[in-house]
């Protein structure tokens, strides 16, 4: 069974919902809320990209771009 299918709203979907709080003055507007689903393995590649660093060449992690969750509104 794949983790985080759809909106994670039924019992057989893997994972747990955990909030994350991000503060970045001048980049993220105070009070911004997003309901996008991001999993832990997305956080390291996101932090590397924000820092301007590249992921290791041998990194085979199928991570998504978590930056989209920080800066773009959720469309539903």
Coordinates of C-alpha atoms in Angstrom, one line a residue:
X1 CA 0.0 0.0 0.0
X2 CA 1.4 3.4 -1.0
X3 CA 2.0 5.9 1.7
X4 CA 0.1 9.2 1.7
X5 CA -2.4 8.3 -1.0
X6 CA -4.8 11.2 -1.8
X7 CA -5.6 13.2 1.2
X8 CA -4.8 10.6 3.8
X9 CA -8.3 10.4 5.0
X10 CA -9.0 6.6 5.4
X11 CA -7.6 4.0 7.7
X12 CA -5.5 2.0 5.3
X13 CA -3.3 4.8 4.1
X14 CA 0.2 4.9 5.6
X15 CA 1.8 7.7 7.5
X16 CA 0.6 10.3 10.0
X17 CA -0.3 13.9 9.8
X18 CA 2.1 16.1 11.7
X19 CA 2.2 19.9 11.4
X20 CA 5.4 21.8 10.6
X21 CA 6.0 25.4 11.6
X22 CA 8.3 27.5 9.4
X23 CA 9.5 31.0 10.0
X24 CA 11.4 32.9 7.4
X25 CA 11.2 36.7 7.8
X26 CA 10.8 38.5 4.5
X27 CA 10.0 35.3 2.6
X28 CA 7.0 33.7 4.2
X29 CA 4.1 35.9 5.2
X30 CA 3.1 35.6 8.9
X31 CA -0.1 33.5 9.4
X32 CA 0.3 31.5 6.1
X33 CA -1.3 28.1 6.2
X34 CA -1.0 25.4 3.6
X35 CA -2.7 22.0 3.6
X36 CA -0.3 20.4 1.1
X37 CA 1.0 17.0 2.1
X38 CA 4.7 16.8 2.5
X39 CA 6.6 13.8 4.0
X40 CA 9.8 13.8 6.0
X41 CA 12.0 12.6 3.1
X42 CA 11.0 15.9 1.3
X43 CA 12.5 18.1 4.0
X44 CA 16.2 17.5 3.5
X45 CA 16.2 18.1 -0.3
X46 CA 14.1 21.2 0.3
X47 CA 16.6 22.5 2.9
X48 CA 19.5 21.8 0.5
X49 CA 17.8 23.6 -2.3
X50 CA 17.0 26.6 -0.1
X51 CA 20.6 26.7 1.0
X52 CA 21.8 26.6 -2.7
X53 CA 23.4 23.2 -2.2
X54 CA 23.1 20.2 -4.5
X55 CA 21.9 16.7 -3.3
X56 CA 24.6 14.1 -3.4
X57 CA 25.0 12.5 -6.9
X58 CA 24.2 9.1 -5.6
X59 CA 21.0 10.2 -3.8
X60 CA 18.2 8.0 -5.1
X61 CA 15.5 9.5 -2.8
X62 CA 12.2 10.0 -4.7
X63 CA 11.6 13.3 -2.9
X64 CA 9.3 16.1 -4.1
X65 CA 9.9 19.8 -4.2
X66 CA 8.7 20.9 -0.8
X67 CA 9.5 24.5 -1.6
X68 CA 6.3 24.7 -3.5
X69 CA 4.5 24.1 -0.2
X70 CA 6.2 27.1 1.4
X71 CA 5.7 29.7 -1.2
X72 CA 2.7 28.8 -3.3
X73 CA -0.9 28.8 -2.1
X74 CA -2.8 25.5 -2.1
X75 CA -5.3 25.2 -4.9
X76 CA -7.4 22.5 -3.3

